[in-house]
PDB file of C-alpha atoms in Angstrom:
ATOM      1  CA  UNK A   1      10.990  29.324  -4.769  1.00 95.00           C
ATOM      2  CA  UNK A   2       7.129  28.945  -4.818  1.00 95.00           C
ATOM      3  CA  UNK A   3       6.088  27.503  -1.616  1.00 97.00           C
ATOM      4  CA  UNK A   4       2.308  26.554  -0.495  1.00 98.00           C
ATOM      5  CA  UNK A   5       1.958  25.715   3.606  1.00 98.00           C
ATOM      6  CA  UNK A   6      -1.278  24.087   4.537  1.00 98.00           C
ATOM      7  CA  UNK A   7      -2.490  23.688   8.294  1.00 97.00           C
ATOM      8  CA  UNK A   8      -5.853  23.626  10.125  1.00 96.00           C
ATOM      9  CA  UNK A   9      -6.427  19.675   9.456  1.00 95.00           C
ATOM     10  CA  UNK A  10      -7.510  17.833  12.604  1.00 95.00           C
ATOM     11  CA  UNK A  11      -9.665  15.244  13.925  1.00 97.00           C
ATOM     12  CA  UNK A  12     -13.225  16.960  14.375  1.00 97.00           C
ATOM     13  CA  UNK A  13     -16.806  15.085  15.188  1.00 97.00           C
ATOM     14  CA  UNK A  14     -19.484  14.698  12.279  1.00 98.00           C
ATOM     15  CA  UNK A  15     -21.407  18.022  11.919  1.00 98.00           C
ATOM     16  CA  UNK A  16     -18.565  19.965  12.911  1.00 98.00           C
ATOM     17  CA  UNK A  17     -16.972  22.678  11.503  1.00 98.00           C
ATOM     18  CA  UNK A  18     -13.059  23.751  10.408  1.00 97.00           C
ATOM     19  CA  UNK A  19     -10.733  25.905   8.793  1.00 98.00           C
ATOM     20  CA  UNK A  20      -8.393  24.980   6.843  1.00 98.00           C
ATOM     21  CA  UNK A  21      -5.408  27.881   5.841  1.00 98.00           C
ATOM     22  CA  UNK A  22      -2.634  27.882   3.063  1.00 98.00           C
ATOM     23  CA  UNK A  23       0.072  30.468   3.364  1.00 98.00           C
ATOM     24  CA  UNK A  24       1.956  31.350  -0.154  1.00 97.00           C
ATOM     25  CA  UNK A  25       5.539  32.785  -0.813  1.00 96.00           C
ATOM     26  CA  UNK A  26       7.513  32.882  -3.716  1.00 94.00           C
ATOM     27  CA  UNK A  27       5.206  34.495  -5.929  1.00 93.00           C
ATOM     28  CA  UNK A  28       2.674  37.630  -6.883  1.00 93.00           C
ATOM     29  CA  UNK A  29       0.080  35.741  -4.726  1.00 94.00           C
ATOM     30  CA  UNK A  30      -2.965  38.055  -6.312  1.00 93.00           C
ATOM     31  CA  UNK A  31      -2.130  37.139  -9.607  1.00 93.00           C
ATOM     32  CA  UNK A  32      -2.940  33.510  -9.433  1.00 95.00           C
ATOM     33  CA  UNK A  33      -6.444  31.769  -9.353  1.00 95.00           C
ATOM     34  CA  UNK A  34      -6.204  28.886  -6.549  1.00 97.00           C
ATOM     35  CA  UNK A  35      -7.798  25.872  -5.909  1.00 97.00           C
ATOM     36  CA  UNK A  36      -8.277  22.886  -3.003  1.00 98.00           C
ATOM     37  CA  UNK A  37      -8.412  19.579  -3.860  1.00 98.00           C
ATOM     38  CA  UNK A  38      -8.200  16.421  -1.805  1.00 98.00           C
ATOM     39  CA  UNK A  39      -7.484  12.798  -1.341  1.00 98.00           C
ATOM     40  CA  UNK A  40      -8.781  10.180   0.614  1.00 97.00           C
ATOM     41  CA  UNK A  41      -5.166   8.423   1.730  1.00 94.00           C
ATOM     42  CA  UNK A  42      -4.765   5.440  -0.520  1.00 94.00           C
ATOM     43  CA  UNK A  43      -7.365   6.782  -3.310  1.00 96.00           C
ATOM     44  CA  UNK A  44      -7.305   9.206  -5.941  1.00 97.00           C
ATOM     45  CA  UNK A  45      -7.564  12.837  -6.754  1.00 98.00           C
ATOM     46  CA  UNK A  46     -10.955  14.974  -6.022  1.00 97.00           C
ATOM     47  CA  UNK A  47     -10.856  18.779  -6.819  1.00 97.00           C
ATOM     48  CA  UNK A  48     -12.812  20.836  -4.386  1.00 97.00           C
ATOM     49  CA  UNK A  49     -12.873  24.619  -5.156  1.00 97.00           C
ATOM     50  CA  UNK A  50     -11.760  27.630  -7.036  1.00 96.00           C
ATOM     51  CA  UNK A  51     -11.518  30.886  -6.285  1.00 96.00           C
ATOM     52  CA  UNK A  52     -10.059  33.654  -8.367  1.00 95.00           C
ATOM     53  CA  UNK A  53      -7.311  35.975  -8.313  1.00 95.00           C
ATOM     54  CA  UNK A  54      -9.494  38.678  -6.369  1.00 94.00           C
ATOM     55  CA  UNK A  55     -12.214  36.489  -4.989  1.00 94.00           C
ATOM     56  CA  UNK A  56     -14.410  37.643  -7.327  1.00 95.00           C
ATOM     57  CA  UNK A  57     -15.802  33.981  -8.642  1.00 94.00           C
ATOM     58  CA  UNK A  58     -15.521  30.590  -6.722  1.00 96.00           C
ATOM     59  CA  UNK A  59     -16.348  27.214  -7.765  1.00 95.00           C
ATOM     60  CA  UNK A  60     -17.394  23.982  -5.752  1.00 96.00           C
ATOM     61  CA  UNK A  61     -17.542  20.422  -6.642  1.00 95.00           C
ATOM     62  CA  UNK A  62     -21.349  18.722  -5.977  1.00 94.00           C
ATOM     63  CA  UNK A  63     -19.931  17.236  -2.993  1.00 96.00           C
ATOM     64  CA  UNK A  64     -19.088  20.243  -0.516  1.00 98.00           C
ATOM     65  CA  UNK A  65     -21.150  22.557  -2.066  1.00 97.00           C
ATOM     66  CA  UNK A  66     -23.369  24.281   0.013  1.00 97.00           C
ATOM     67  CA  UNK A  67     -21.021  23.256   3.244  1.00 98.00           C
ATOM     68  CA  UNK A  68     -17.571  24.970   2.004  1.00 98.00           C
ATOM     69  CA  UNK A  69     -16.426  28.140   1.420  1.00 98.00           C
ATOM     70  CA  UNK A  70     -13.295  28.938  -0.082  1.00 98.00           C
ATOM     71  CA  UNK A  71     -11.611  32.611   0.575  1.00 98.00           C
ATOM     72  CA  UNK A  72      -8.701  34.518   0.250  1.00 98.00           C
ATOM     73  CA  UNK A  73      -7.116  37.473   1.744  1.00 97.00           C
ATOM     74  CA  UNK A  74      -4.109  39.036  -1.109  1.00 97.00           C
ATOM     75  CA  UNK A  75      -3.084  40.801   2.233  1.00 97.00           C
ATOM     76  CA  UNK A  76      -1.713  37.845   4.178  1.00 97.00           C
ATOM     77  CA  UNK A  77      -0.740  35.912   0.835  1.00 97.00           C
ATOM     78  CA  UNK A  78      -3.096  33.531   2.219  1.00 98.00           C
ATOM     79  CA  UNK A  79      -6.042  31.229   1.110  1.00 98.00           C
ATOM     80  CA  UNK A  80      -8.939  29.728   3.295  1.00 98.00           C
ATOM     81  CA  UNK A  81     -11.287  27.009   3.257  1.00 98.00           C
ATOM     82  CA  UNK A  82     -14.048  26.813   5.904  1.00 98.00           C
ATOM     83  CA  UNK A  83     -15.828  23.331   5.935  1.00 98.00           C
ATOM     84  CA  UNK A  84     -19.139  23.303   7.606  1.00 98.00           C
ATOM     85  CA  UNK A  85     -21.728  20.448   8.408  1.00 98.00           C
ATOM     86  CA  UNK A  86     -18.239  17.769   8.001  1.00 98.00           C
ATOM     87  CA  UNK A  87     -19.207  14.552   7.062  1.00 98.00           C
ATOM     88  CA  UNK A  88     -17.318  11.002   7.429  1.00 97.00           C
ATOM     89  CA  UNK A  89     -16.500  10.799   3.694  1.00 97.00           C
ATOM     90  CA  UNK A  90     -15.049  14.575   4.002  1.00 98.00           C
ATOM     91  CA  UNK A  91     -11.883  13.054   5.584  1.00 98.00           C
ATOM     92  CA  UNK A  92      -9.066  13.556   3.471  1.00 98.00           C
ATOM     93  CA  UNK A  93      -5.479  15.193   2.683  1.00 98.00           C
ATOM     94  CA  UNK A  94      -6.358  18.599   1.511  1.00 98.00           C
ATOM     95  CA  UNK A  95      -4.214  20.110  -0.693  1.00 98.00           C
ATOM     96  CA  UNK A  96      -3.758  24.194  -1.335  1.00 98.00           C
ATOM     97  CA  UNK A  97      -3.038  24.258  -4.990  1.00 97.00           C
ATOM     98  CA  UNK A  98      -1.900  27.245  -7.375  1.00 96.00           C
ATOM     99  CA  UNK A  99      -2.988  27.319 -10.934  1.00 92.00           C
ATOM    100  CA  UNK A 100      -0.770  28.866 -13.782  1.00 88.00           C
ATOM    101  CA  UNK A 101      -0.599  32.335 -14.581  1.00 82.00           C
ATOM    102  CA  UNK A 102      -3.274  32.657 -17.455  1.00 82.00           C
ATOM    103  CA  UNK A 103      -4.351  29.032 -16.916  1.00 85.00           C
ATOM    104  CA  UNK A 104      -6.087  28.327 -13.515  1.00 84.00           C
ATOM    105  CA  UNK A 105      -6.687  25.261 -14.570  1.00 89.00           C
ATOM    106  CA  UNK A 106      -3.125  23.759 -14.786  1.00 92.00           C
ATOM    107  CA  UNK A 107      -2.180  22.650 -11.052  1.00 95.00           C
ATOM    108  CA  UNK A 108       1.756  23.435 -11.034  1.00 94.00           C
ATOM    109  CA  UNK A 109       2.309  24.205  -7.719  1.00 96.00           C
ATOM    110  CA  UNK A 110       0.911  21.706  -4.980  1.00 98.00           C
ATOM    111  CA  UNK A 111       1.911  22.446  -0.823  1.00 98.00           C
ATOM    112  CA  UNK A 112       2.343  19.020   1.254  1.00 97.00           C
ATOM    113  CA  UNK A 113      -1.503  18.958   2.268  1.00 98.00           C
ATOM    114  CA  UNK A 114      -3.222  19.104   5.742  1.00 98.00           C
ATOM    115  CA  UNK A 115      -5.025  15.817   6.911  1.00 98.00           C
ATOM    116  CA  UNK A 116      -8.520  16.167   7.972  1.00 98.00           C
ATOM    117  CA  UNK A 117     -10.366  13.709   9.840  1.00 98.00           C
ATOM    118  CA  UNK A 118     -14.060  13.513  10.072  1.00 98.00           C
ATOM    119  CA  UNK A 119     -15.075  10.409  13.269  1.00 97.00           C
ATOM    120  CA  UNK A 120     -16.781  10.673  16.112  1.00 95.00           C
TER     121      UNK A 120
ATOM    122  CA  UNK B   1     -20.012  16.746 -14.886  1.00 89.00           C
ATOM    123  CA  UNK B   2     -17.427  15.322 -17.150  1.00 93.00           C
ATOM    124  CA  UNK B   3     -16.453  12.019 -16.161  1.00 95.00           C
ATOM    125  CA  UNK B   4     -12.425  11.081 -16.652  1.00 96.00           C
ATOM    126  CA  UNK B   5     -11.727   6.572 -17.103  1.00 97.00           C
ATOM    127  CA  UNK B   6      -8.542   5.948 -17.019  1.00 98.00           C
ATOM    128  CA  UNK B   7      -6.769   3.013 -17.766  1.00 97.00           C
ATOM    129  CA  UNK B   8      -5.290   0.007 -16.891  1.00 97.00           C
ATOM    130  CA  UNK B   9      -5.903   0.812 -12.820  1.00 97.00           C
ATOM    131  CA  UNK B  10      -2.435  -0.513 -12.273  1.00 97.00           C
ATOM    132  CA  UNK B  11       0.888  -1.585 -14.775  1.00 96.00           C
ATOM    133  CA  UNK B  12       3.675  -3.747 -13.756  1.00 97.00           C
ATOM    134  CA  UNK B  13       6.985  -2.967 -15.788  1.00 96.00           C
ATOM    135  CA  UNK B  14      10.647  -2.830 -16.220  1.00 96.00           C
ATOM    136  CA  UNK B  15      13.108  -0.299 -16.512  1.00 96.00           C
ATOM    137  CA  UNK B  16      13.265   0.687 -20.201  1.00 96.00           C
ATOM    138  CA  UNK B  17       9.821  -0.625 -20.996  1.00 97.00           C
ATOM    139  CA  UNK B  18       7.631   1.877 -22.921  1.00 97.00           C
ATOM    140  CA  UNK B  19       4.290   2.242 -21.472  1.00 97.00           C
ATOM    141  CA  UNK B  20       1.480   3.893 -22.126  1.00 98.00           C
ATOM    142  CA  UNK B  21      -1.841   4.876 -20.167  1.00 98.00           C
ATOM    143  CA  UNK B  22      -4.917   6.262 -21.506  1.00 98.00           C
ATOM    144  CA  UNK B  23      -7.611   8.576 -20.468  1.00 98.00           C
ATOM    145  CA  UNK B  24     -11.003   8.712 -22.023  1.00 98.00           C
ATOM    146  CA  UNK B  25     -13.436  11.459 -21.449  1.00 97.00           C
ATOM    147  CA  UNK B  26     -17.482  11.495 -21.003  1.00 96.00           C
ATOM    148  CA  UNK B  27     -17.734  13.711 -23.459  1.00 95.00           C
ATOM    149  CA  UNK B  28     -15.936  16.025 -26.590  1.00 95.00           C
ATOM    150  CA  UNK B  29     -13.096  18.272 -24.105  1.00 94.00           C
ATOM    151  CA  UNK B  30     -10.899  19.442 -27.206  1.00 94.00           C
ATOM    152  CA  UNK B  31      -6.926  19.046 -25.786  1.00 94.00           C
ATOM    153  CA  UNK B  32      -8.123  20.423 -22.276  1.00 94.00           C
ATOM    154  CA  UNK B  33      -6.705  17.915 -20.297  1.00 96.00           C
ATOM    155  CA  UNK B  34      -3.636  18.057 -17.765  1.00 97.00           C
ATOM    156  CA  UNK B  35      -1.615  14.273 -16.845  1.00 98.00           C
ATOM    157  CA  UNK B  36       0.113  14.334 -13.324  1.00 98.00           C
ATOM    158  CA  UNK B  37       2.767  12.501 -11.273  1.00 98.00           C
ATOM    159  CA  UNK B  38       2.311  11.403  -7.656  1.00 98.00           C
ATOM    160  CA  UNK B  39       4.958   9.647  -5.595  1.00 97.00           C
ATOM    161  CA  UNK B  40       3.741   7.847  -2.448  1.00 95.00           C
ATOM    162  CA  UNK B  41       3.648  10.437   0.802  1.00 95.00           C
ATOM    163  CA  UNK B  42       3.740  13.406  -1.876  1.00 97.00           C
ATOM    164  CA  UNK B  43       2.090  15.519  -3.787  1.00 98.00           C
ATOM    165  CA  UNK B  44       1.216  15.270  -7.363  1.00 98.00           C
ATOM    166  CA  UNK B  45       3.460  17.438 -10.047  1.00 98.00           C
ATOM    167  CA  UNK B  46       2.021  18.368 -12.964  1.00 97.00           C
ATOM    168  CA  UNK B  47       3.745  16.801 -16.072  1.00 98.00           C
ATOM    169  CA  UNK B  48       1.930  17.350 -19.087  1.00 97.00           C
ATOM    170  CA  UNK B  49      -0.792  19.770 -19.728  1.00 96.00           C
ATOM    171  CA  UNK B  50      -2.642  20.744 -22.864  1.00 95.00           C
ATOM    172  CA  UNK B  51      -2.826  17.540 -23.694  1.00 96.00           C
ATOM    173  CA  UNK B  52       0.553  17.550 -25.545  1.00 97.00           C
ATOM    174  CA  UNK B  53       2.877  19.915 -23.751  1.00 96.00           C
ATOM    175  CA  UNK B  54       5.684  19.301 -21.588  1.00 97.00           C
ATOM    176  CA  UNK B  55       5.982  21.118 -17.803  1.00 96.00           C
ATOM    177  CA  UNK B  56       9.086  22.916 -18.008  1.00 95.00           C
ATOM    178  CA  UNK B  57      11.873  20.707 -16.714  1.00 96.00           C
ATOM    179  CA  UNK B  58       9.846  17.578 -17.299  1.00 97.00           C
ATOM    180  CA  UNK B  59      12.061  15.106 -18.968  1.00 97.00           C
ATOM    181  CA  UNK B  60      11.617  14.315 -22.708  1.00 97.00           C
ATOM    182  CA  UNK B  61      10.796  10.683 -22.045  1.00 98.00           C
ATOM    183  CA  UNK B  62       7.496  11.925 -21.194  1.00 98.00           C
ATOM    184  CA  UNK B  63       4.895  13.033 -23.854  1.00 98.00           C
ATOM    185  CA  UNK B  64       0.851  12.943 -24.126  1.00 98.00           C
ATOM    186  CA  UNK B  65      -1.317  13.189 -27.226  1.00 98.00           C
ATOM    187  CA  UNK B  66      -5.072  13.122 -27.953  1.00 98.00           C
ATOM    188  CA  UNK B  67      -8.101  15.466 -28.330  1.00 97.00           C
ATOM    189  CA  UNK B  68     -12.025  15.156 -28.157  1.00 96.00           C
ATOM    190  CA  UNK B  69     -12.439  12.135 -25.959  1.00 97.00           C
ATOM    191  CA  UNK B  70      -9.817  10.183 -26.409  1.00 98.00           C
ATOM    192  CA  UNK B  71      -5.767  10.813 -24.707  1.00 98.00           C
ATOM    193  CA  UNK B  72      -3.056   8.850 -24.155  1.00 98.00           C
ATOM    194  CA  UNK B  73       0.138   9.363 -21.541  1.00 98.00           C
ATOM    195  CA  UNK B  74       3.594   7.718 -22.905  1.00 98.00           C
ATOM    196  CA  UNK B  75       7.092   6.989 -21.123  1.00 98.00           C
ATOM    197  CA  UNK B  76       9.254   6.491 -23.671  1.00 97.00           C
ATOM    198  CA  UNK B  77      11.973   4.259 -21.512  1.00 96.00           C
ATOM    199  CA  UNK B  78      10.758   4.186 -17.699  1.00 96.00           C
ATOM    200  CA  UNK B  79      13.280   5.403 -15.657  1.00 96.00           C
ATOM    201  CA  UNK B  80      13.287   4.009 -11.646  1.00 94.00           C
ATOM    202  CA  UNK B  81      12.287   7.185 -10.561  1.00 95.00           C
ATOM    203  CA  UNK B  82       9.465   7.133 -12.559  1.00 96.00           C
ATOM    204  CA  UNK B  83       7.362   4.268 -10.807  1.00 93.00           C
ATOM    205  CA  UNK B  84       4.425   6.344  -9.288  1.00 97.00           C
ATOM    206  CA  UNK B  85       0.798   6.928  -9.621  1.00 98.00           C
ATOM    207  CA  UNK B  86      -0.370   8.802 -12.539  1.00 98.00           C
ATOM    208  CA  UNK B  87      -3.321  10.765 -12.702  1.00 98.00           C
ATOM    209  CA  UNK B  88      -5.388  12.566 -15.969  1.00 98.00           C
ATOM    210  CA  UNK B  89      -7.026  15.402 -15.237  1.00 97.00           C
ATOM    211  CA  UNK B  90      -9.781  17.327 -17.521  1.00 96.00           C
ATOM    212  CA  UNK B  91     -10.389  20.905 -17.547  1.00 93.00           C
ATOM    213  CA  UNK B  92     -13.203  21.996 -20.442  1.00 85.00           C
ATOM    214  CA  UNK B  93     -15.252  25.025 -19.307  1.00 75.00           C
ATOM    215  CA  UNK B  94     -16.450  25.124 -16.351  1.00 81.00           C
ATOM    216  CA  UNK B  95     -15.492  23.470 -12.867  1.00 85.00           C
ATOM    217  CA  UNK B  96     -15.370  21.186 -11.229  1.00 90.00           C
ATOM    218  CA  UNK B  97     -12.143  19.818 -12.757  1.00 93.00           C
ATOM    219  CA  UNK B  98     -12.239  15.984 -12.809  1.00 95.00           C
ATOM    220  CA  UNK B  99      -9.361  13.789 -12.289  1.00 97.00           C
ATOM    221  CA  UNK B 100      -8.914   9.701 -13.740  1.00 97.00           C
ATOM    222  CA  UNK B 101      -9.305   7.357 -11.332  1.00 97.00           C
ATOM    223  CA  UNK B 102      -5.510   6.646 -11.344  1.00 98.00           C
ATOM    224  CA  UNK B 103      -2.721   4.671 -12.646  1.00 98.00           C
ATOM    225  CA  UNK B 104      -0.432   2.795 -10.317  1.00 98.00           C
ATOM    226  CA  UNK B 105       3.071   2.197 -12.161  1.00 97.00           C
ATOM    227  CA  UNK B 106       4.820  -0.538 -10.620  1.00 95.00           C
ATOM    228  CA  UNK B 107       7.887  -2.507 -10.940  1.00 88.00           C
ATOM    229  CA  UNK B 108       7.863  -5.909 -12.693  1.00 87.00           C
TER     230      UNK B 108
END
């Protein structure tokens, strides 16, 4: 069974900074492009990032680029997202989210999320 | 960026009812676009991708057609179960990977 654990989420001040971790099991983890995506509770769907199966390309949405920087280490089975200069509107249920084998783009595996909250 | 409106924002029906939701793209994105499931306090589960094609162990009730701009999401007969939030999602290209605003399926 494919399985996707978030955690880092917690409450952190405006201009902070945070990881955010997703462990994977069930699964060739370096075979599958990943993504984050997020949702402000009660509102909709906002994808965040992409990274490849070896890290080799990564893609942001206008809204975090330049402040977030997704990872991965094959190792650990594990993928990353570090969120620098946080802002208010950043708060949100992140999502770790696996794309299917030959097409990244097709979200078919979703872990619970980790809640992030962005006040001072 | 490609944007995704989807409509109606929210649908009141009963159990057997057919409904359908549709998703209209910014601009031309062939079949690449994905249609999702999300019960509250969970996450989404993708039901429909390629415009047309069923997720494995999706029931048949469930289909999606449509290419260039213009898609639709059908429930043949809606099930209990299957009052949730639906969500279209477009893929052409490049990132980033836009999702519909969102349809709220709810119980008449």
């Amino acid at each position: 069974e494919v399985q996707l654990v978030e955690s880092g989420g917690v409450v952190v001040q405006p201009g902070g900074s945070l990881r955010l971790s997703c462990v994977v099991s069930g699964l060739t983890f370096d075979d599958y492009t990943m993504h984050w995506v997020r949702q402000v509770p009660g509102k909709g769907l906002e994808w965040v990032s992409l990274i490849s199966w070896d890290g080799g390309n990564t893609f942001y949405g206008d809204s975090v680029k330049g402040r977030f920087t997704i990872s991965r280490d094959n190792n650990k089975n594990s993928l990353y997202l570090q969120m620098n200069s946080l802002r208010t509107e950043d708060t949100a249920l992140y999502y770790c989210v696996k794309g299917r084998l030959g097409a990244g783009y097709h979200f078919d595996h979703w872990g619970q999320g980790t809640l992030v909250t962005v006040s001072s | 960026d490609i944007q995704m409106t989807q409509s109606p924002s929210s649908l009141s029906a009963s159990v057997g009812d057919r409904v359908t939701i549709t998703c209209q793209a910014s601009q031309d994105i062939s079949n690449y676009l994905n249609w999702y499931q999300q019960k509250p306090g969970k996450a989404p589960k993708l039901l429909i991708y390629d415009a047309s094609n069923l997720q494995r162990g999706v029931p048949s009730r469930f289909s999606g057609s449509g290419s260039g701009t213009d898609f639709t999401f059908t429930i043949s007969s809606l099930q209990p179960e299957d009052f949730a939030t639906y969500y279209c999602q477009q893929y052409d290209n490049l990132p980033p990977y836009t999702f519909g605003q969102g349809t709220k399926l709810e119980i008449k």
